[in-house]
Amino acid sequence: MLGGGSLDYRLFALPIVIGLFSWSLWRAFTRGELPPRVGGIRKTEAPIKFWVVVSVYGLAVAVWAAAGVLGIYRVFHPRPLAERIASYYPVAAVRQKVGGHAVLNCAVTSGYGVKDCHVVSESPPAMGFGPAALQISKLVTLPDRDRVGVHPGQVINLPIRFKLPVRKS
């Protein structure tokens, strides 16, 4: 998937359920008792058991919260662009183990992405680098260093270089 991960409902449902349980536990704590489903332990009658139960639940909440934060980080921080565009590498070029490049002519959007692209040149020809570059252009946002002197609506030439991925053994 291009976004680097899918938005799984379980990612948000579990922290919500644990949050509701923690809230009911805190509410019971402030009243001086635990919910009946945990045995109705009163803080004054069995303080050690009470604090053990509260500590275990607190630890569980902390672990699930950390897992949720890591999961949310994965959802909102996709893989690097180089990894995402590897799937667009032309099949014919992979078979022949050839690298190449294409130059696109595109309009800059207000968010410094590109739109309305067309292929100006590709090398080597007929290997599919032009169509692959058009697909990749949908993922491109100009980095800060390339935004200097460029304004939204301006037409630019966007070079895209294809380098064969190095296989790790």
PDB file of C-alpha atoms in Angstrom:
ATOM      1  CA  MET A   1       0.000   0.000   0.000  1.00  0.00           C
ATOM      2  CA  LEU A   2       1.283   3.469  -0.831  1.00  0.00           C
ATOM      3  CA  GLY A   3       0.471   5.033   2.536  1.00  0.00           C
ATOM      4  CA  GLY A   4       2.736   2.626   4.338  1.00  0.00           C
ATOM      5  CA  GLY A   5       0.014   0.984   6.388  1.00  0.00           C
ATOM      6  CA  SER A   6      -3.686   0.589   6.676  1.00  0.00           C
ATOM      7  CA  LEU A   7      -5.856   2.333   9.218  1.00  0.00           C
ATOM      8  CA  ASP A   8      -6.960  -0.657  11.283  1.00  0.00           C
ATOM      9  CA  TYR A   9      -9.964  -0.118  13.566  1.00  0.00           C
ATOM     10  CA  ARG A  10      -8.355  -2.337  16.222  1.00  0.00           C
ATOM     11  CA  LEU A  11      -5.562   0.193  16.535  1.00  0.00           C
ATOM     12  CA  PHE A  12      -8.012   2.697  17.978  1.00  0.00           C
ATOM     13  CA  ALA A  13     -10.632   0.366  19.509  1.00  0.00           C
ATOM     14  CA  LEU A  14      -8.292  -1.263  22.013  1.00  0.00           C
ATOM     15  CA  PRO A  15      -6.962   1.982  23.549  1.00  0.00           C
ATOM     16  CA  ILE A  16     -10.550   3.268  23.771  1.00  0.00           C
ATOM     17  CA  VAL A  17     -11.721   0.126  25.577  1.00  0.00           C
ATOM     18  CA  ILE A  18      -8.741   0.272  27.928  1.00  0.00           C
ATOM     19  CA  GLY A  19      -9.354   3.979  28.483  1.00  0.00           C
ATOM     20  CA  LEU A  20     -12.982   3.323  29.422  1.00  0.00           C
ATOM     21  CA  PHE A  21     -11.915   0.543  31.770  1.00  0.00           C
ATOM     22  CA  SER A  22      -9.266   2.802  33.324  1.00  0.00           C
ATOM     23  CA  TRP A  23     -11.841   5.542  33.794  1.00  0.00           C
ATOM     24  CA  SER A  24     -14.208   3.140  35.572  1.00  0.00           C
ATOM     25  CA  LEU A  25     -11.293   1.909  37.703  1.00  0.00           C
ATOM     26  CA  TRP A  26     -10.357   5.489  38.612  1.00  0.00           C
ATOM     27  CA  ARG A  27     -13.971   6.293  39.404  1.00  0.00           C
ATOM     28  CA  ALA A  28     -14.125   3.262  41.706  1.00  0.00           C
ATOM     29  CA  PHE A  29     -10.797   4.261  43.275  1.00  0.00           C
ATOM     30  CA  THR A  30     -12.061   7.745  44.106  1.00  0.00           C
ATOM     31  CA  ARG A  31     -15.128   6.202  45.764  1.00  0.00           C
ATOM     32  CA  GLY A  32     -12.930   3.822  47.730  1.00  0.00           C
ATOM     33  CA  GLU A  33     -13.866   0.562  45.992  1.00  0.00           C
ATOM     34  CA  LEU A  34     -13.154  -1.393  42.858  1.00  0.00           C
ATOM     35  CA  PRO A  35     -15.856  -2.392  40.388  1.00  0.00           C
ATOM     36  CA  PRO A  36     -17.752  -5.552  41.474  1.00  0.00           C
ATOM     37  CA  ARG A  37     -16.464  -7.538  38.471  1.00  0.00           C
ATOM     38  CA  VAL A  38     -12.979  -7.465  40.023  1.00  0.00           C
ATOM     39  CA  GLY A  39     -14.205  -8.706  43.362  1.00  0.00           C
ATOM     40  CA  GLY A  40     -15.350  -5.467  44.977  1.00  0.00           C
ATOM     41  CA  ILE A  41     -12.109  -5.037  46.908  1.00  0.00           C
ATOM     42  CA  ARG A  42     -12.234  -2.008  49.158  1.00  0.00           C
ATOM     43  CA  LYS A  43      -9.086   0.003  49.651  1.00  0.00           C
ATOM     44  CA  THR A  44      -9.561   0.055  53.415  1.00  0.00           C
ATOM     45  CA  GLU A  45     -10.257  -3.707  53.797  1.00  0.00           C
ATOM     46  CA  ALA A  46      -7.413  -5.100  51.659  1.00  0.00           C
ATOM     47  CA  PRO A  47      -4.980  -2.304  50.801  1.00  0.00           C
ATOM     48  CA  ILE A  48      -2.192  -4.553  49.499  1.00  0.00           C
ATOM     49  CA  LYS A  49      -4.498  -6.500  47.187  1.00  0.00           C
ATOM     50  CA  PHE A  50      -6.107  -3.243  46.091  1.00  0.00           C
ATOM     51  CA  TRP A  51      -2.794  -1.621  45.147  1.00  0.00           C
ATOM     52  CA  VAL A  52      -1.559  -4.785  43.406  1.00  0.00           C
ATOM     53  CA  VAL A  53      -4.685  -4.830  41.245  1.00  0.00           C
ATOM     54  CA  VAL A  54      -4.454  -1.090  40.537  1.00  0.00           C
ATOM     55  CA  SER A  55      -0.733  -1.404  39.665  1.00  0.00           C
ATOM     56  CA  VAL A  56      -1.312  -4.322  37.286  1.00  0.00           C
ATOM     57  CA  TYR A  57      -4.102  -2.472  35.508  1.00  0.00           C
ATOM     58  CA  GLY A  58      -2.004   0.685  35.363  1.00  0.00           C
ATOM     59  CA  LEU A  59       0.888  -1.242  33.828  1.00  0.00           C
ATOM     60  CA  ALA A  60      -1.459  -2.831  31.286  1.00  0.00           C
ATOM     61  CA  VAL A  61      -2.773   0.601  30.320  1.00  0.00           C
ATOM     62  CA  ALA A  62       0.783   1.921  29.917  1.00  0.00           C
ATOM     63  CA  VAL A  63       1.804  -1.023  27.702  1.00  0.00           C
ATOM     64  CA  TRP A  64      -1.275  -0.710  25.489  1.00  0.00           C
ATOM     65  CA  ALA A  65      -0.851   3.056  25.258  1.00  0.00           C
ATOM     66  CA  ALA A  66       2.762   2.610  24.130  1.00  0.00           C
ATOM     67  CA  ALA A  67       1.668   0.029  21.557  1.00  0.00           C
ATOM     68  CA  GLY A  68      -1.025   2.408  20.341  1.00  0.00           C
ATOM     69  CA  VAL A  69       1.445   5.268  19.966  1.00  0.00           C
ATOM     70  CA  LEU A  70       3.807   3.069  17.954  1.00  0.00           C
ATOM     71  CA  GLY A  71       0.925   1.875  15.787  1.00  0.00           C
ATOM     72  CA  ILE A  72      -0.278   5.415  15.174  1.00  0.00           C
ATOM     73  CA  TYR A  73       3.281   6.446  14.301  1.00  0.00           C
ATOM     74  CA  ARG A  74       3.354   3.701  11.652  1.00  0.00           C
ATOM     75  CA  VAL A  75       0.045   4.833  10.177  1.00  0.00           C
ATOM     76  CA  PHE A  76       0.962   8.504   9.926  1.00  0.00           C
ATOM     77  CA  HIS A  77       4.645   8.099   8.981  1.00  0.00           C
ATOM     78  CA  PRO A  78       4.716   6.134   5.735  1.00  0.00           C
ATOM     79  CA  ARG A  79       7.752   4.370   4.354  1.00  0.00           C
ATOM     80  CA  PRO A  80      10.409   6.520   2.671  1.00  0.00           C
ATOM     81  CA  LEU A  81       9.656   7.561  -0.903  1.00  0.00           C
ATOM     82  CA  ALA A  82      12.467   5.402  -2.290  1.00  0.00           C
ATOM     83  CA  GLU A  83      10.834   2.277  -0.852  1.00  0.00           C
ATOM     84  CA  ARG A  84       7.364   3.252  -2.066  1.00  0.00           C
ATOM     85  CA  ILE A  85       8.450   3.945  -5.643  1.00  0.00           C
ATOM     86  CA  ALA A  86      10.367   0.672  -6.000  1.00  0.00           C
ATOM     87  CA  SER A  87       7.125  -1.038  -7.045  1.00  0.00           C
ATOM     88  CA  TYR A  88       6.864   1.341 -10.039  1.00  0.00           C
ATOM     89  CA  TYR A  89      10.226   0.351 -11.519  1.00  0.00           C
ATOM     90  CA  PRO A  90       9.554  -0.781 -15.110  1.00  0.00           C
ATOM     91  CA  VAL A  91       9.350  -4.574 -15.399  1.00  0.00           C
ATOM     92  CA  ALA A  92      11.233  -4.647 -18.726  1.00  0.00           C
ATOM     93  CA  ALA A  93      14.084  -2.651 -17.183  1.00  0.00           C
ATOM     94  CA  VAL A  94      14.258  -4.985 -14.184  1.00  0.00           C
ATOM     95  CA  ARG A  95      14.463  -8.018 -16.485  1.00  0.00           C
ATOM     96  CA  GLN A  96      17.311  -6.465 -18.467  1.00  0.00           C
ATOM     97  CA  LYS A  97      18.921  -4.964 -15.334  1.00  0.00           C
ATOM     98  CA  VAL A  98      18.908  -1.457 -16.802  1.00  0.00           C
ATOM     99  CA  GLY A  99      18.701   1.902 -15.042  1.00  0.00           C
ATOM    100  CA  GLY A 100      17.371   5.045 -16.647  1.00  0.00           C
ATOM    101  CA  HIS A 101      15.733   8.396 -16.212  1.00  0.00           C
ATOM    102  CA  ALA A 102      12.752  10.421 -17.344  1.00  0.00           C
ATOM    103  CA  VAL A 103      12.033  14.137 -17.377  1.00  0.00           C
ATOM    104  CA  LEU A 104       8.469  15.271 -16.745  1.00  0.00           C
ATOM    105  CA  ASN A 105       6.932  18.671 -17.376  1.00  0.00           C
ATOM    106  CA  CYS A 106       4.530  19.404 -14.480  1.00  0.00           C
ATOM    107  CA  ALA A 107       2.591  22.215 -12.834  1.00  0.00           C
ATOM    108  CA  VAL A 108       3.318  22.889  -9.153  1.00  0.00           C
ATOM    109  CA  THR A 109       0.323  22.634  -6.785  1.00  0.00           C
ATOM    110  CA  SER A 110      -0.337  24.855  -3.769  1.00  0.00           C
ATOM    111  CA  GLY A 111       1.063  22.124  -1.496  1.00  0.00           C
ATOM    112  CA  TYR A 112       4.245  21.918  -3.629  1.00  0.00           C
ATOM    113  CA  GLY A 113       3.196  18.640  -5.201  1.00  0.00           C
ATOM    114  CA  VAL A 114       2.953  18.290  -8.976  1.00  0.00           C
ATOM    115  CA  LYS A 115       0.019  17.799 -11.354  1.00  0.00           C
ATOM    116  CA  ASP A 116      -0.764  17.711 -15.076  1.00  0.00           C
ATOM    117  CA  CYS A 117       2.516  15.978 -15.881  1.00  0.00           C
ATOM    118  CA  HIS A 118       3.616  14.731 -19.265  1.00  0.00           C
ATOM    119  CA  VAL A 119       6.806  13.008 -20.365  1.00  0.00           C
ATOM    120  CA  VAL A 120       9.372  15.281 -22.037  1.00  0.00           C
ATOM    121  CA  SER A 121      12.092  12.662 -22.416  1.00  0.00           C
ATOM    122  CA  GLU A 122      13.064   9.213 -21.220  1.00  0.00           C
ATOM    123  CA  SER A 123      16.252   7.249 -21.526  1.00  0.00           C
ATOM    124  CA  PRO A 124      16.649   4.509 -22.614  1.00  0.00           C
ATOM    125  CA  PRO A 125      13.554   4.747 -24.811  1.00  0.00           C
ATOM    126  CA  ALA A 126      10.801   2.092 -24.859  1.00  0.00           C
ATOM    127  CA  MET A 127      11.780   0.649 -21.465  1.00  0.00           C
ATOM    128  CA  GLY A 128       8.795   2.114 -19.637  1.00  0.00           C
ATOM    129  CA  PHE A 129      10.568   4.795 -17.617  1.00  0.00           C
ATOM    130  CA  GLY A 130       8.198   7.543 -18.848  1.00  0.00           C
ATOM    131  CA  PRO A 131       4.951   5.861 -17.686  1.00  0.00           C
ATOM    132  CA  ALA A 132       6.647   4.808 -14.436  1.00  0.00           C
ATOM    133  CA  ALA A 133       7.740   8.405 -13.813  1.00  0.00           C
ATOM    134  CA  LEU A 134       4.148   9.580 -14.381  1.00  0.00           C
ATOM    135  CA  GLN A 135       2.965   7.160 -11.678  1.00  0.00           C
ATOM    136  CA  ILE A 136       5.708   8.291  -9.309  1.00  0.00           C
ATOM    137  CA  SER A 137       4.855  11.972  -9.888  1.00  0.00           C
ATOM    138  CA  LYS A 138       1.607  11.399  -7.961  1.00  0.00           C
ATOM    139  CA  LEU A 139       3.709  10.728  -4.844  1.00  0.00           C
ATOM    140  CA  VAL A 140       6.158  13.610  -5.220  1.00  0.00           C
ATOM    141  CA  THR A 141       6.249  16.685  -2.990  1.00  0.00           C
ATOM    142  CA  LEU A 142       9.054  19.126  -3.672  1.00  0.00           C
ATOM    143  CA  PRO A 143      11.626  19.244  -0.851  1.00  0.00           C
ATOM    144  CA  ASP A 144      12.314  22.597   0.827  1.00  0.00           C
ATOM    145  CA  ARG A 145      15.573  23.162  -1.069  1.00  0.00           C
ATOM    146  CA  ASP A 146      13.708  22.884  -4.408  1.00  0.00           C
ATOM    147  CA  ARG A 147      10.894  25.264  -3.391  1.00  0.00           C
ATOM    148  CA  VAL A 148      13.120  28.339  -3.598  1.00  0.00           C
ATOM    149  CA  GLY A 149      12.002  30.415  -6.571  1.00  0.00           C
ATOM    150  CA  VAL A 150       9.092  28.091  -7.360  1.00  0.00           C
ATOM    151  CA  HIS A 151       5.516  29.197  -6.868  1.00  0.00           C
ATOM    152  CA  PRO A 152       2.221  27.285  -7.146  1.00  0.00           C
ATOM    153  CA  GLY A 153       0.977  27.142 -10.724  1.00  0.00           C
ATOM    154  CA  GLN A 154       4.471  27.378 -12.193  1.00  0.00           C
ATOM    155  CA  VAL A 155       5.427  24.738 -14.768  1.00  0.00           C
ATOM    156  CA  ILE A 156       8.682  22.929 -14.014  1.00  0.00           C
ATOM    157  CA  ASN A 157      10.774  20.124 -15.442  1.00  0.00           C
ATOM    158  CA  LEU A 158      10.980  17.270 -12.961  1.00  0.00           C
ATOM    159  CA  PRO A 159      13.822  14.791 -13.540  1.00  0.00           C
ATOM    160  CA  ILE A 160      13.294  11.312 -12.106  1.00  0.00           C
ATOM    161  CA  ARG A 161      16.243   8.928 -12.058  1.00  0.00           C
ATOM    162  CA  PHE A 162      15.757   5.174 -11.855  1.00  0.00           C
ATOM    163  CA  LYS A 163      18.508   3.178 -10.244  1.00  0.00           C
ATOM    164  CA  LEU A 164      18.252  -0.587  -9.963  1.00  0.00           C
ATOM    165  CA  PRO A 165      17.575  -1.616  -6.371  1.00  0.00           C
ATOM    166  CA  VAL A 166      20.463  -3.357  -4.653  1.00  0.00           C
ATOM    167  CA  ARG A 167      19.487  -6.855  -3.559  1.00  0.00           C
ATOM    168  CA  LYS A 168      20.496  -7.689   0.000  1.00  0.00           C
ATOM    169  CA  SER A 169      21.449 -11.325   0.413  1.00  0.00           C
TER     170      SER A 169
END
